[in-house]
Coordinates of N, CA and C and ligand atoms in Angstrom, one line a residue:
M1 N 2.1 1.1 -29.6 CA 1.1 0.1 -29.1 C 1.7 -0.2 -27.3
Q2 N 1.0 -0.1 -26.4 CA 1.3 -1.1 -25.1 C 0.6 -2.8 -25.3
T3 N 0.9 -2.6 -24.5 CA 0.6 -4.8 -24.8 C 0.1 -4.6 -23.5
L4 N -1.3 -4.5 -22.4 CA -1.6 -4.9 -21.2 C -2.4 -6.1 -20.7
F5 N -2.0 -6.1 -19.4 CA -2.5 -8.2 -18.9 C -3.7 -6.9 -18.5
I6 N -5.0 -7.5 -18.2 CA -5.9 -7.1 -17.0 C -6.5 -8.0 -16.1
T7 N -6.3 -8.6 -15.6 CA -7.1 -9.7 -14.6 C -8.6 -9.2 -13.8
G8 N -9.5 -9.5 -14.3 CA -10.8 -9.2 -13.6 C -11.4 -7.9 -14.7
G9 N -11.1 -8.5 -15.9 CA -11.6 -6.9 -17.2 C -12.9 -7.6 -17.0
N10 N -13.8 -8.2 -17.2 CA -15.0 -8.5 -17.5 C -16.3 -7.4 -16.2
R11 N -15.8 -6.8 -15.5 CA -16.7 -5.8 -15.0 C -16.5 -4.9 -13.8
G12 N -16.3 -3.9 -13.8 CA -16.1 -2.5 -12.8 C -15.4 -2.1 -13.0
I13 N -14.1 -2.1 -12.6 CA -12.9 -0.9 -12.8 C -12.3 -1.5 -14.4
G14 N -12.1 -3.7 -13.8 CA -11.4 -3.8 -14.9 C -12.2 -3.8 -16.5
L15 N -13.3 -4.0 -16.2 CA -13.9 -3.3 -17.6 C -13.3 -2.1 -18.0
E16 N -13.8 -1.0 -17.5 CA -12.9 0.0 -18.0 C -11.7 0.6 -18.4
L17 N -11.0 -0.8 -17.8 CA -9.5 -0.8 -17.7 C -9.3 -1.0 -19.4
V18 N -10.5 -2.2 -19.9 CA -10.1 -3.0 -21.1 C -10.3 -1.5 -22.2
K19 N -11.8 -1.3 -22.0 CA -12.5 0.4 -23.1 C -11.9 0.9 -23.3
Q20 N -10.7 1.5 -22.1 CA -10.5 2.8 -22.3 C -8.7 2.1 -23.0
S21 N -8.2 1.1 -22.5 CA -7.1 0.8 -23.3 C -7.4 0.8 -25.0
L22 N -8.4 0.1 -25.1 CA -8.9 -0.5 -26.4 C -8.9 1.6 -27.3
K23 N -9.8 2.4 -26.7 CA -10.0 4.1 -27.1 C -8.0 4.6 -27.2
N24 N -7.0 4.0 -25.9 CA -5.3 4.8 -26.2 C -5.2 3.6 -27.7
K25 N -5.7 2.5 -28.3 CA -4.9 2.2 -29.2 C -4.1 1.2 -29.2
D26 N -3.8 0.6 -27.4 CA -3.0 -0.5 -27.1 C -3.7 -1.7 -27.2
A27 N -2.6 -2.5 -27.1 CA -3.0 -4.1 -27.3 C -3.6 -4.2 -25.5
I28 N -4.8 -5.2 -25.8 CA -5.0 -5.6 -24.5 C -5.2 -7.5 -24.4
L29 N -5.0 -8.5 -23.0 CA -5.1 -9.1 -22.8 C -6.0 -9.5 -22.0
A30 N -6.8 -9.4 -21.9 CA -8.4 -9.2 -20.0 C -8.8 -10.7 -20.2
T31 N -8.9 -10.9 -18.6 CA -9.4 -12.3 -18.1 C -10.7 -11.8 -17.5
Y32 N -11.7 -12.9 -17.5 CA -12.6 -13.6 -17.4 C -12.4 -15.0 -16.5
R33 N -13.6 -15.3 -15.5 CA -13.8 -16.1 -15.1 C -15.0 -17.1 -15.2
G34 N -16.2 -15.9 -15.8 CA -17.7 -16.7 -16.0 C -17.3 -17.7 -17.4
D35 N -18.4 -18.2 -17.4 CA -18.6 -19.1 -19.0 C -18.1 -18.6 -20.3
T36 N -19.0 -16.8 -20.5 CA -18.5 -16.2 -21.6 C -17.8 -15.2 -21.0
P37 N -17.1 -14.3 -22.0 CA -16.9 -12.6 -21.6 C -17.5 -11.9 -22.1
P38 N -18.2 -10.3 -21.7 CA -18.7 -10.1 -21.6 C -18.6 -9.1 -23.0
E39 N -20.0 -9.0 -23.6 CA -20.1 -8.7 -25.2 C -20.1 -7.6 -25.6
L40 N -19.3 -7.1 -25.8 CA -18.8 -5.4 -26.0 C -18.5 -4.9 -27.4
P41 N -19.5 -4.1 -28.0 CA -19.5 -3.3 -29.2 C -18.5 -2.9 -29.4
L42 N -18.0 -3.7 -30.7 CA -16.5 -3.1 -30.8 C -16.0 -3.3 -32.5
T43 N -15.0 -2.2 -32.5 CA -14.8 -2.1 -33.9 C -14.0 -3.2 -34.3
Q44 N -13.5 -3.4 -35.9 CA -12.8 -4.5 -36.1 C -11.3 -4.2 -35.8
D45 N -11.0 -3.1 -35.9 CA -9.7 -3.0 -35.0 C -9.9 -3.0 -33.6
E46 N -10.5 -3.0 -32.3 CA -10.8 -2.9 -32.0 C -10.5 -4.9 -31.6
K47 N -11.3 -5.1 -32.2 CA -11.3 -6.5 -31.8 C -10.0 -7.7 -32.3
N48 N -9.4 -7.0 -32.8 CA -8.1 -7.0 -33.3 C -6.9 -7.1 -32.0
R49 N -7.3 -6.2 -31.1 CA -6.5 -5.8 -30.6 C -7.0 -6.1 -29.3
L50 N -8.0 -7.2 -28.2 CA -8.0 -7.6 -27.3 C -8.0 -8.9 -27.9
T51 N -8.0 -9.8 -26.8 CA -7.4 -11.1 -26.5 C -8.4 -11.0 -25.1
W52 N -9.7 -12.0 -25.1 CA -10.1 -12.2 -23.9 C -9.5 -14.2 -23.4
L53 N -9.0 -14.1 -22.0 CA -8.4 -15.3 -21.1 C -9.5 -15.4 -20.3
R54 N -10.0 -16.8 -19.9 CA -10.4 -17.2 -19.1 C -9.6 -17.9 -18.1
L55 N -9.6 -17.6 -16.7 CA -8.3 -17.4 -15.6 C -9.1 -17.1 -14.3
D56 N -9.4 -18.0 -13.5 CA -9.6 -17.7 -11.7 C -8.2 -17.5 -12.2
V57 N -7.9 -16.8 -10.7 CA -6.7 -15.9 -10.2 C -6.1 -17.4 -9.2
T58 N -7.3 -17.6 -8.8 CA -6.8 -18.3 -7.7 C -6.2 -19.4 -7.8
N59 N -6.5 -19.8 -9.5 CA -6.7 -21.8 -9.4 C -4.7 -21.9 -10.4
A60 N -4.5 -23.0 -9.7 CA -3.4 -23.4 -10.4 C -3.0 -23.4 -11.4
T61 N -4.8 -24.0 -11.9 CA -4.4 -25.6 -13.1 C -4.2 -24.1 -14.3
D62 N -5.5 -23.1 -14.0 CA -5.3 -21.8 -14.9 C -3.7 -21.7 -15.0
L63 N -3.3 -20.7 -13.7 CA -1.8 -20.0 -13.9 C -0.8 -21.0 -14.5
A64 N -1.2 -22.1 -14.0 CA 0.3 -22.3 -14.4 C 0.2 -22.7 -16.2
R65 N -1.1 -22.7 -16.8 CA -1.5 -22.9 -18.5 C -0.9 -21.5 -18.9
L66 N -0.7 -20.4 -18.3 CA -0.4 -19.6 -18.9 C 0.7 -19.1 -20.0
P67 N 1.6 -19.7 -19.5 CA 3.0 -19.6 -20.0 C 2.5 -19.9 -21.9
D68 N 2.4 -21.4 -21.5 CA 1.9 -21.9 -22.6 C 0.9 -20.8 -23.5
V69 N 0.2 -20.9 -23.3 CA -1.3 -19.9 -23.9 C -0.4 -19.0 -24.7
L70 N 0.2 -17.9 -23.9 CA 1.0 -17.2 -23.7 C 2.3 -16.7 -24.6
A71 N 2.6 -17.5 -24.9 CA 4.1 -18.3 -25.4 C 5.4 -17.0 -25.2
N72 N 5.9 -16.4 -26.7 CA 7.0 -15.0 -26.5 C 5.7 -13.8 -26.7
Q73 N 4.6 -13.9 -26.4 CA 3.8 -12.4 -26.7 C 4.9 -11.9 -25.3
H74 N 5.1 -10.1 -25.4 CA 5.4 -9.9 -24.4 C 4.5 -9.0 -24.3
I75 N 4.3 -8.5 -22.7 CA 3.7 -7.6 -21.8 C 3.8 -6.7 -21.2
D76 N 3.5 -5.8 -21.5 CA 4.7 -4.3 -21.3 C 3.9 -3.6 -19.5
I77 N 2.4 -4.2 -19.4 CA 1.6 -3.9 -18.4 C 0.7 -5.1 -17.9
L78 N 1.3 -5.0 -16.8 CA -0.2 -5.9 -15.8 C -0.8 -5.4 -14.3
I79 N -1.8 -5.5 -15.3 CA -2.3 -4.9 -14.3 C -3.3 -5.8 -12.7
N80 N -3.0 -6.1 -11.9 CA -3.3 -7.4 -11.4 C -5.0 -6.6 -10.7
N81 N -6.0 -6.4 -11.0 CA -7.1 -5.9 -11.2 C -8.3 -6.9 -10.1
A82 N -8.0 -8.2 -10.4 CA -9.1 -8.8 -10.0 C -9.1 -8.7 -7.9
G83 N -10.5 -8.3 -7.3 CA -10.3 -8.3 -6.2 C -11.7 -8.7 -5.6
V84 N -11.9 -9.0 -4.4 CA -12.7 -9.1 -3.8 C -13.3 -8.4 -2.4
I85 N -14.1 -8.3 -1.8 CA -14.4 -7.1 -1.0 C -15.0 -8.3 0.2
G86 N -14.8 -9.9 0.0 CA -14.6 -10.5 1.6 C -15.9 -10.8 2.0
P87 N -16.2 -11.5 2.6 CA -17.6 -12.5 3.5 C -18.6 -10.8 4.2
D88 N -19.9 -11.8 4.4 CA -20.9 -10.9 4.8 C -20.2 -11.0 6.6
R89 N -19.6 -11.8 7.3 CA -19.1 -11.7 8.3 C -17.7 -12.0 8.6
Q90 N -16.4 -10.3 8.7 CA -15.8 -9.8 8.7 C -15.3 -9.2 9.7
S91 N -16.9 -9.2 11.4 CA -16.1 -7.9 12.1 C -15.1 -9.0 13.0
Y92 N -14.1 -8.4 14.1 CA -13.7 -8.8 15.1 C -14.1 -9.7 16.1
N93 N -15.1 -9.5 15.8 CA -16.1 -10.2 17.2 C -17.3 -11.7 16.5
D94 N -17.1 -11.5 14.9 CA -18.0 -12.3 14.1 C -17.1 -12.6 13.1
M95 N -16.3 -13.7 12.9 CA -15.3 -14.1 11.6 C -15.8 -15.2 10.9
D96 N -15.7 -15.1 10.0 CA -16.0 -15.8 8.4 C -15.0 -16.1 8.0
T97 N -14.7 -16.7 8.9 CA -12.6 -17.3 8.7 C -12.3 -18.1 7.4
Q98 N -13.4 -19.0 7.0 CA -12.9 -19.4 5.9 C -13.2 -18.5 4.4
G99 N -14.2 -16.9 4.5 CA -14.0 -16.3 3.7 C -13.0 -15.1 4.3
W100 N -12.4 -15.3 5.2 CA -11.4 -14.5 5.8 C -9.8 -14.7 4.6
L101 N -9.8 -16.0 5.1 CA -8.9 -17.3 3.8 C -9.0 -17.1 2.4
H102 N -10.2 -16.7 2.2 CA -10.3 -17.1 -0.1 C -10.5 -15.2 0.1
T103 N -9.8 -14.4 0.7 CA -10.3 -12.8 0.9 C -8.4 -12.6 0.4
F104 N -7.5 -13.8 0.9 CA -6.6 -13.4 0.4 C -6.2 -14.2 0.1
E105 N -6.5 -15.4 -0.3 CA -5.9 -16.1 -2.0 C -6.1 -15.5 -3.0
V106 N -7.6 -14.5 -3.6 CA -7.8 -13.8 -4.1 C -6.6 -12.1 -4.0
N107 N -7.0 -11.3 -3.1 CA -6.5 -10.0 -3.3 C -5.2 -10.4 -2.9
T108 N -4.7 -11.8 -2.0 CA -3.3 -11.0 -2.1 C -2.3 -11.8 -1.9
I109 N -2.7 -13.7 -2.5 CA -1.9 -14.4 -3.1 C -1.8 -14.7 -4.5
A110 N -3.2 -14.7 -5.1 CA -3.0 -14.1 -6.5 C -2.3 -13.6 -7.4
P111 N -2.1 -12.5 -7.1 CA -1.7 -11.0 -7.2 C -0.1 -11.4 -8.0
L112 N 0.6 -11.8 -6.8 CA 2.3 -12.4 -7.2 C 2.3 -14.2 -7.4
M113 N 1.3 -14.6 -8.0 CA 1.5 -15.9 -8.3 C 1.0 -15.3 -10.1
V114 N -0.1 -14.2 -10.2 CA -0.1 -13.9 -11.8 C 0.6 -13.3 -11.9
T115 N 1.6 -12.7 -11.3 CA 2.7 -11.7 -12.1 C 4.4 -12.5 -11.5
N116 N 4.3 -14.3 -10.6 CA 5.1 -15.0 -11.8 C 4.8 -15.8 -12.6
A117 N 4.2 -15.8 -13.0 CA 3.5 -16.9 -14.1 C 3.4 -16.1 -15.6
L118 N 3.9 -14.5 -15.5 CA 3.6 -13.9 -16.3 C 4.9 -13.1 -16.1
L119 N 6.4 -14.0 -15.8 CA 7.3 -13.1 -15.9 C 7.7 -12.7 -16.5
K120 N 8.1 -14.5 -18.1 CA 9.0 -14.2 -19.1 C 8.1 -13.5 -19.8
N121 N 7.0 -13.2 -19.6 CA 6.4 -12.2 -20.7 C 6.8 -10.9 -20.4
L122 N 6.9 -10.6 -19.5 CA 7.1 -9.5 -18.8 C 8.6 -8.8 -19.3
S123 N 9.3 -9.5 -18.8 CA 10.3 -9.6 -20.0 C 10.6 -9.1 -20.7
L124 N 10.2 -9.5 -21.2 CA 10.0 -9.5 -22.6 C 10.2 -7.8 -23.5
S125 N 9.0 -7.0 -22.6 CA 9.3 -6.0 -22.6 C 10.2 -4.4 -22.6
S126 N 10.6 -3.8 -22.5 CA 11.4 -3.0 -23.1 C 11.3 -2.2 -21.8
S127 N 10.0 -2.2 -20.8 CA 9.7 -1.1 -19.7 C 8.4 -1.8 -19.0
P128 N 8.9 -3.4 -18.4 CA 7.6 -3.8 -17.9 C 7.1 -3.0 -16.9
R129 N 6.2 -3.1 -17.0 CA 5.2 -2.2 -15.0 C 4.4 -3.1 -15.5
V130 N 4.5 -3.5 -13.5 CA 3.8 -4.2 -12.6 C 2.3 -2.9 -12.1
V131 N 1.2 -3.0 -12.1 CA 0.2 -2.7 -11.2 C -1.0 -3.6 -10.5
T132 N -0.6 -2.8 -9.2 CA -1.5 -3.9 -8.8 C -2.9 -3.5 -7.8
V133 N -4.0 -3.6 -7.7 CA -5.0 -3.0 -7.5 C -5.2 -2.9 -5.9
S134 N -4.7 -2.1 -5.2 CA -4.9 -2.0 -3.7 C -5.7 -1.6 -3.5
S135 N -6.3 -1.2 -2.2 CA -6.7 0.3 -1.3 C -6.8 0.6 -0.4
Q136 N -7.3 2.2 0.0 CA -6.3 2.7 1.2 C -6.5 2.0 1.8
M137 N -8.2 1.5 2.0 CA -8.3 0.4 2.9 C -8.0 -0.2 4.0
G138 N -6.6 -1.1 3.1 CA -5.2 -1.3 3.5 C -4.2 -0.5 4.2
A139 N -4.2 0.6 4.0 CA -3.2 1.6 5.0 C -3.1 1.0 6.4
L140 N -1.9 1.2 6.6 CA -2.0 1.5 8.0 C -2.1 2.1 8.5
H141 N -1.8 3.5 8.2 CA -1.8 5.0 8.5 C -3.5 5.4 9.1
R142 N -4.3 4.3 7.8 CA -5.5 4.9 8.5 C -6.2 4.5 9.2
E143 N -6.9 4.8 10.7 CA -7.7 4.5 12.1 C -8.9 3.9 11.4
S144 N -9.1 2.9 11.1 CA -10.9 2.7 10.8 C -11.7 1.5 11.2
T145 N -12.4 1.4 11.3 CA -13.4 0.1 12.2 C -13.6 -1.2 11.3
G146 N -13.5 -2.3 11.4 CA -14.6 -3.2 10.4 C -13.7 -3.8 9.4
M147 N -14.2 -4.6 8.8 CA -14.3 -5.3 7.7 C -12.3 -5.7 7.0
I148 N -12.6 -6.4 8.6 CA -11.1 -6.9 9.1 C -10.3 -7.5 7.7
A149 N -11.5 -8.2 7.6 CA -10.6 -9.7 6.0 C -10.2 -8.8 4.6
Y150 N -11.2 -7.8 4.7 CA -10.7 -6.7 3.2 C -9.4 -6.3 2.9
R151 N -9.5 -5.4 4.7 CA -8.9 -4.8 5.1 C -7.0 -5.5 5.2
S152 N -6.5 -6.2 6.1 CA -6.0 -7.3 6.3 C -5.3 -7.8 5.1
S153 N -6.3 -7.7 3.8 CA -5.6 -9.0 2.6 C -5.4 -7.6 1.5
K154 N -5.5 -6.1 2.0 CA -5.0 -5.1 1.4 C -3.9 -4.7 2.1
A155 N -3.8 -4.6 2.9 CA -2.7 -4.8 3.8 C -1.7 -5.1 3.2
A156 N -1.7 -6.3 3.6 CA -1.0 -7.6 3.3 C -0.4 -7.5 1.8
I157 N -1.2 -7.2 0.3 CA -0.9 -6.6 -0.7 C 0.2 -5.1 -0.9
N158 N -0.3 -4.4 0.0 CA 1.5 -3.5 -0.5 C 1.9 -3.8 0.4
K159 N 2.3 -5.4 1.3 CA 3.9 -5.4 1.5 C 3.9 -6.1 0.4
V160 N 3.5 -7.1 0.5 CA 3.9 -7.8 -1.3 C 4.3 -7.5 -2.1
M161 N 3.5 -6.6 -2.6 CA 4.3 -5.5 -3.7 C 5.2 -4.5 -3.0
Q162 N 5.7 -4.1 -1.9 CA 7.1 -3.3 -2.3 C 8.3 -4.5 -1.6
V163 N 7.6 -5.7 -1.4 CA 8.8 -6.4 -1.4 C 9.1 -7.1 -2.5
L164 N 8.5 -7.2 -3.4 CA 8.7 -7.3 -5.9 C 9.4 -6.6 -5.7
S165 N 8.8 -5.3 -5.4 CA 9.5 -4.3 -6.2 C 11.0 -4.2 -5.8
L166 N 11.3 -4.5 -4.5 CA 13.2 -4.7 -4.7 C 13.6 -6.1 -5.3
E167 N 12.9 -7.0 -5.7 CA 12.9 -8.4 -5.8 C 13.4 -8.3 -7.0
L168 N 12.1 -7.6 -8.2 CA 12.5 -7.3 -9.5 C 13.4 -7.0 -9.9
K169 N 14.3 -5.7 -9.1 CA 15.0 -4.1 -9.6 C 15.4 -5.0 -10.1
A170 N 16.6 -5.8 -10.2 CA 17.7 -6.7 -10.9 C 16.8 -6.8 -12.2
Q171 N 15.8 -6.6 -12.6 CA 15.4 -7.0 -13.9 C 14.7 -6.2 -14.5
K172 N 14.1 -4.8 -13.7 CA 14.0 -3.4 -14.3 C 12.5 -3.8 -14.9
I173 N 12.1 -4.7 -13.9 CA 10.8 -4.7 -13.9 C 9.8 -3.5 -12.9
V174 N 8.7 -2.8 -13.0 CA 8.5 -1.9 -11.8 C 6.9 -2.0 -11.2
V175 N 6.5 -2.5 -9.9 CA 6.1 -2.8 -9.2 C 5.2 -1.8 -8.1
C176 N 4.2 -1.3 -8.4 CA 3.7 -0.5 -7.3 C 2.1 -0.8 -7.1
P177 N 1.8 -0.5 -6.1 CA 0.2 -1.0 -6.0 C -0.4 0.5 -5.9
V178 N -1.3 0.6 -5.9 CA -2.5 1.6 -6.9 C -3.3 1.4 -5.8
H179 N -4.0 3.2 -5.3 CA -5.4 2.7 -4.3 C -6.5 3.0 -5.7
P180 N -7.2 2.8 -5.9 CA -8.3 3.0 -7.1 C -9.1 3.5 -7.2
G181 N -9.5 4.6 -5.6 CA -10.7 5.7 -5.6 C -11.6 4.6 -4.6
W182 N -12.5 5.5 -4.3 CA -14.4 4.7 -3.5 C -14.9 5.3 -4.6
V183 N -15.2 4.2 -5.3 CA -15.3 3.9 -7.0 C -17.1 3.5 -7.0
Q184 N -17.6 3.6 -8.1 CA -19.0 2.9 -8.4 C -19.0 2.4 -9.5
T185 N -19.0 0.8 -8.8 CA -19.0 -0.5 -9.2 C -19.5 -1.6 -8.7
D186 N -19.6 -2.9 -8.5 CA -20.9 -3.5 -7.9 C -20.4 -3.5 -6.1
M187 N -18.4 -3.5 -6.3 CA -17.9 -3.8 -4.5 C -18.2 -2.5 -4.6
G188 N -18.5 -1.2 -4.5 CA -18.1 -0.3 -3.8 C -19.2 0.8 -3.6
G189 N -20.5 -0.2 -4.6 CA -22.1 0.8 -5.0 C -22.1 2.0 -5.4
S190 N -23.3 2.5 -5.8 CA -23.7 3.6 -6.0 C -23.0 5.2 -5.5
E191 N -23.1 4.8 -4.4 CA -23.3 6.4 -3.8 C -21.4 6.7 -3.7
A192 N -20.4 5.8 -3.9 CA -19.1 6.0 -3.9 C -18.3 6.9 -5.2
D193 N -17.3 7.6 -4.4 CA -16.8 9.3 -5.2 C -17.0 9.4 -6.3
I194 N -16.5 8.2 -6.9 CA -16.2 9.0 -8.6 C -16.8 7.0 -9.3
T195 N -16.5 7.1 -10.4 CA -17.6 6.6 -11.4 C -15.5 5.4 -11.9
A196 N -16.2 4.0 -12.7 CA -15.0 3.5 -12.5 C -14.7 3.8 -14.1
E197 N -15.0 4.7 -14.3 CA -14.5 5.7 -15.8 C -13.6 6.8 -15.5
Q198 N -13.5 7.0 -14.3 CA -12.5 8.0 -14.1 C -11.6 7.6 -12.9
S199 N -11.4 6.2 -12.5 CA -10.7 5.5 -11.9 C -9.5 5.3 -12.6
A200 N -10.3 4.0 -13.7 CA -9.9 3.8 -14.8 C -8.5 4.9 -16.1
S201 N -9.5 5.8 -15.8 CA -8.7 6.9 -16.6 C -7.6 7.4 -16.0
G202 N -7.5 7.3 -14.5 CA -6.5 7.9 -13.6 C -5.5 6.4 -13.7
I203 N -5.8 5.9 -13.3 CA -4.7 4.5 -12.7 C -4.1 3.9 -14.5
L204 N -4.4 4.4 -15.4 CA -3.7 3.9 -16.6 C -3.4 5.2 -16.7
L205 N -3.3 5.5 -16.2 CA -2.1 7.7 -16.9 C -1.2 7.5 -16.1
L206 N -1.1 6.6 -14.9 CA -0.3 6.2 -13.8 C 0.5 5.0 -14.3
A207 N -0.7 4.0 -15.0 CA 0.6 3.0 -15.5 C 1.9 3.1 -16.7
H208 N 0.7 4.0 -17.1 CA 1.8 4.2 -18.8 C 2.8 5.4 -18.0
R209 N 2.9 5.9 -17.4 CA 4.2 6.7 -17.0 C 5.4 5.9 -15.9
L210 N 5.1 5.3 -15.2 CA 5.7 4.6 -14.4 C 7.3 4.6 -15.0
T211 N 8.1 4.4 -14.0 CA 9.5 4.5 -14.1 C 10.3 3.9 -13.2
M212 N 11.2 3.6 -13.5 CA 11.9 2.6 -12.4 C 11.8 3.7 -11.1
Q213 N 12.3 4.6 -10.9 CA 12.3 5.3 -10.0 C 11.0 5.7 -9.1
D214 N 9.8 4.9 -10.0 CA 9.1 5.1 -8.6 C 8.6 3.3 -7.7
S215 N 9.3 2.2 -8.7 CA 9.0 1.1 -8.1 C 8.8 1.0 -7.0
G216 N 8.3 0.6 -5.9 CA 8.0 0.4 -4.8 C 6.6 1.4 -3.7
K217 N 6.4 2.0 -4.1 CA 5.9 3.1 -3.9 C 4.2 2.8 -3.8
F218 N 3.3 3.5 -3.1 CA 2.1 3.4 -3.2 C 1.0 4.7 -3.9
F219 N 0.7 4.1 -4.5 CA 0.3 5.6 -5.1 C -1.3 5.6 -5.2
T220 N -2.4 6.8 -5.0 CA -3.0 6.8 -5.8 C -3.9 6.9 -7.2
W221 N -5.1 7.1 -7.3 CA -5.9 7.0 -8.6 C -5.0 8.2 -9.3
E222 N -5.6 9.7 -8.8 CA -4.8 10.3 -9.4 C -3.3 10.6 -10.0
G223 N -2.4 9.1 -9.1 CA -1.2 9.7 -10.4 C -0.3 10.3 -8.5
K224 N -1.1 10.5 -7.5 CA -0.4 11.2 -6.1 C 0.8 9.7 -5.2
E225 N 1.7 9.7 -4.6 CA 2.2 8.8 -3.8 C 0.9 9.1 -2.5
H226 N 1.2 7.8 -2.5 CA -0.1 7.6 -1.0 C 0.5 7.1 0.1
V227 N 0.1 7.8 1.2 CA 1.1 7.1 2.1 C 0.1 5.7 2.7
W228 N 1.3 5.1 3.5 CA 1.4 3.7 3.3 C 0.9 3.2 4.4
Ligands
NAP301 N1 -15.0 -0.2 -5.9 C1 -14.2 0.9 -5.0 O1 -14.8 1.3 -4.3 C2 -12.6 -0.9 -4.1 C3 -12.2 0.7 -3.8 C4 -10.6 0.3 -3.3 C5 -10.3 -1.1 -4.1 N2 -10.7 -1.7 -4.7 C6 -10.6 -3.1 -5.7 O2 -10.1 -2.5 -7.1 C7 -10.8 -4.1 -7.8 C8 -11.8 -3.9 -9.2 O3 -12.8 -3.8 -8.2 P1 -14.7 -3.4 -8.5 O4 -14.5 -2.2 -7.6 O5 -14.2 -3.5 -9.8 O6 -14.7 -5.2 -8.0 P2 -16.1 -5.2 -8.9 O7 -16.8 -4.7 -9.8 O8 -16.6 -6.6 -8.0 O9 -14.8 -7.0 -9.8 C9 -14.6 -7.5 -9.4 C10 -13.9 -8.2 -10.6 O10 -12.9 -9.5 -9.4 C11 -12.8 -10.5 -10.1 N3 -12.9 -11.5 -9.9 C12 -12.7 -11.3 -8.5 N4 -12.7 -12.6 -8.1 C13 -11.4 -13.3 -9.3 C14 -11.3 -14.9 -9.2 N5 -11.6 -15.2 -8.4 N6 -11.0 -14.6 -9.7 C15 -9.9 -14.0 -11.3 N7 -11.0 -12.6 -11.5 C16 -11.7 -12.8 -10.3 C17 -14.7 -10.6 -10.8 O11 -15.0 -11.5 -11.8 P3 -16.5 -12.0 -11.4 O12 -17.1 -11.4 -12.7 O13 -16.2 -13.5 -11.9 O14 -16.7 -12.2 -10.5 C18 -14.9 -8.8 -11.8 O15 -14.6 -9.3 -12.8 C19 -10.4 -5.0 -6.7 O16 -8.8 -5.0 -6.8 C20 -10.8 -3.9 -5.6 O17 -10.1 -5.0 -4.1 C21 -12.3 -1.3 -5.6

């Protein structure tokens, strides 16, 4: 049984990661930031393996509390999933700059800060892995217009995770960003290519098989290497 920590576990891809990890018989620490976590029809065994934690990934107080809350709980796989699409106005000639900054706070800065807050817990695992849900929209080799706040935040998180993979090499912590596909969620919309079930299933297969040799690589939800 592996122990996963999943941010933004209350809906979308994150909720599917939680549900499928429960089916996989793993233990899950999942975060939400609303008043209450989602109500799921769970068996007693599933209830025993799922813990909900209230966490706004941009909130320094919430993050500072994590080490005390988790104490000596080991974490095998951290999935930095929480993310935002960014402000309505994010084109080159009409930019909501406060919204752009917030997008960076959630999509770029928070995954590093969450990882830092959990380093001790990750180090208690025999095979610690950090998977950060990024996006092909941040890949530098792709040429597309618009969505500057979102694209730049995901391009930046790719770089952050590549650097982090080198920083954490000595501690044998695997670090990889992953593109989850274009997914039917509130963010991806109903016209998207794949369901949250398909995306989560691929991300989990990948997360479970990652080794140090994969660290610092950018992957697709299908487990293939992604061009940066
Ligand atoms: N859907 C796609 O097609 C697609 C494509 C490429 C990449 N992605 C990435 O995949 C990840 C999940 O996306 P999704 O499609 O599942 O989006 P979603 O349905 O909009 O869900 C986003 C999740 O992130 C959480 N979140 C946002 N800001 C947060 C904060 N400050 N603190 C804690 N949690 C926060 C949300 O919590 P609340 O419910 O409290 O808002 C929610 O659980 C994101 O990183 C996204 O950028 C998605």
